[in-house]
C-alpha positions as a printed Julia matrix, in Angstrom:
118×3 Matrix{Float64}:
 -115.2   40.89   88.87
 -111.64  39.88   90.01
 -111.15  36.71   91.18
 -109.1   37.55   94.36
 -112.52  39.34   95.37
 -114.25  35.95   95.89
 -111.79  35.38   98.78
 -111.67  31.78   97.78
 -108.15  30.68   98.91
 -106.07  29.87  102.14
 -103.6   32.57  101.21
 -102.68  35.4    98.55
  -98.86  36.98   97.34
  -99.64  40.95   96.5
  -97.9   43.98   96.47
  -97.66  47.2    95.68
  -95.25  49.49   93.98
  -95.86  52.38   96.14
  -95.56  53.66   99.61
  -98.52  55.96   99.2
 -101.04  56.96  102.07
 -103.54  55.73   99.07
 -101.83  52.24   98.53
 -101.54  51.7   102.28
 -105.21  52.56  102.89
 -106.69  49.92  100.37
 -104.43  47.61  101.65
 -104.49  47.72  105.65
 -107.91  50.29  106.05
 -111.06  48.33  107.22
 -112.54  47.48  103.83
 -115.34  50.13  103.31
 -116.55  51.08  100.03
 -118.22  54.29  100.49
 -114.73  55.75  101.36
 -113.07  53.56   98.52
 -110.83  52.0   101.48
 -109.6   48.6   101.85
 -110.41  47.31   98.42
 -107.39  45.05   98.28
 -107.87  44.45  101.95
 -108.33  40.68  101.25
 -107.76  39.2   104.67
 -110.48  41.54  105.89
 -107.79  42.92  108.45
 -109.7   45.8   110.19
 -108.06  47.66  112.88
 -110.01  51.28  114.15
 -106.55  52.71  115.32
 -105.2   51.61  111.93
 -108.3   53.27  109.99
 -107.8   56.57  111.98
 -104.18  57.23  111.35
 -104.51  56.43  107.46
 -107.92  58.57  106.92
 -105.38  61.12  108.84
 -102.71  60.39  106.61
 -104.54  60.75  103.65
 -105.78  64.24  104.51
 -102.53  65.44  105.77
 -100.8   67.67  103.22
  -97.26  68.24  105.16
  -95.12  65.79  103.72
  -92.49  64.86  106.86
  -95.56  64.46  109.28
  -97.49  61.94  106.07
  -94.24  60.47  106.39
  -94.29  59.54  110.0
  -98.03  58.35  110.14
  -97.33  55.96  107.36
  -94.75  54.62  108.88
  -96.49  54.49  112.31
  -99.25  52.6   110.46
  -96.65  49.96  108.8
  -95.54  49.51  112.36
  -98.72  48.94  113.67
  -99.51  46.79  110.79
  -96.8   44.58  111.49
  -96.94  44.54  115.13
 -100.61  43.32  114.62
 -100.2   40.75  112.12
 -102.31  43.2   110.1
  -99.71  41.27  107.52
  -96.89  38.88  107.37
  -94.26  40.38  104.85
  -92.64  37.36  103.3
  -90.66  39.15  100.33
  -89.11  42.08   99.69
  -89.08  43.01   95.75
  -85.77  43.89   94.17
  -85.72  45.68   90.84
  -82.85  45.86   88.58
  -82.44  47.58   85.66
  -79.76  46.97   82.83
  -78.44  49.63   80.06
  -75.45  49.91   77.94
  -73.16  52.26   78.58
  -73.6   56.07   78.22
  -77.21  55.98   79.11
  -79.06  57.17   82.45
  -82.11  56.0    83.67
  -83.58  56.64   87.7
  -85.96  54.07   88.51
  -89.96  54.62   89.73
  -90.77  54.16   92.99
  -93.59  52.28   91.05
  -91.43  50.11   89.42
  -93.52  51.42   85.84
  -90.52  51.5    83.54
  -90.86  53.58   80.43
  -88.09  54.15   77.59
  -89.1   57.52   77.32
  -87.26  58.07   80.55
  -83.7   57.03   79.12
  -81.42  59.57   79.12
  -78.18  59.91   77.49
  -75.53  60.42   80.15
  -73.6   63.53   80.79
């Protein structure tokens, strides 16, 4: 099992590379594992407003109105002390010249993605 799931510590650094309905929901969702929510949830933060709008979220297949309930539930998330962010990742990626490469929202980098540049 993964050590994190023991819960033995005073405080954890994680993060995600994604702003996913999915990510948010194992993250900030009531941890539940019959509905495979809150899995990462390690602070046991459990808030029945916040497990609403991401079950929503998740089902929700028009992208602009996703878009707003996640947000609503980072706001909420914040505004609760659901979690404290203390850092904000910044990637940077390096390439010599006449090469193009658009980065991942995941931050997965692959070669296979270099392009040469037009």
């Amino acid at each position: 099992s993964y050590i994190a799931n023991a819960k033995n510590y005073s405080f954890i650094f994680f993060g995600f590379g994604s702003d996913t309905a999915d990510s948010l929901a194992s993250m900030l969702h009531t941890p539940d594992r019959s509905k495979n929510r809150g899995f990462v949830n390690r602070g046991g933060y459990s808030n029945p407003k916040m497990d609403d709008l991401l079950n929503t979220a998740l089902m929700t297949l028009d992208d602009a109105e996703r878009e707003k309930m996640l947000q609503d539930a980072v706001k909420l998330a914040i505004d609760d002390v659901g979690m404290i962010p203390l850092h904000f990742q910044m990637n940077v990626w390096a390439h010599r010249k006449g090469l193009r490469y658009t980065p991942r929202t995941d931050e997965q980098t692959f070669g296979y993605m270099v392009r040469k540049a037009s």
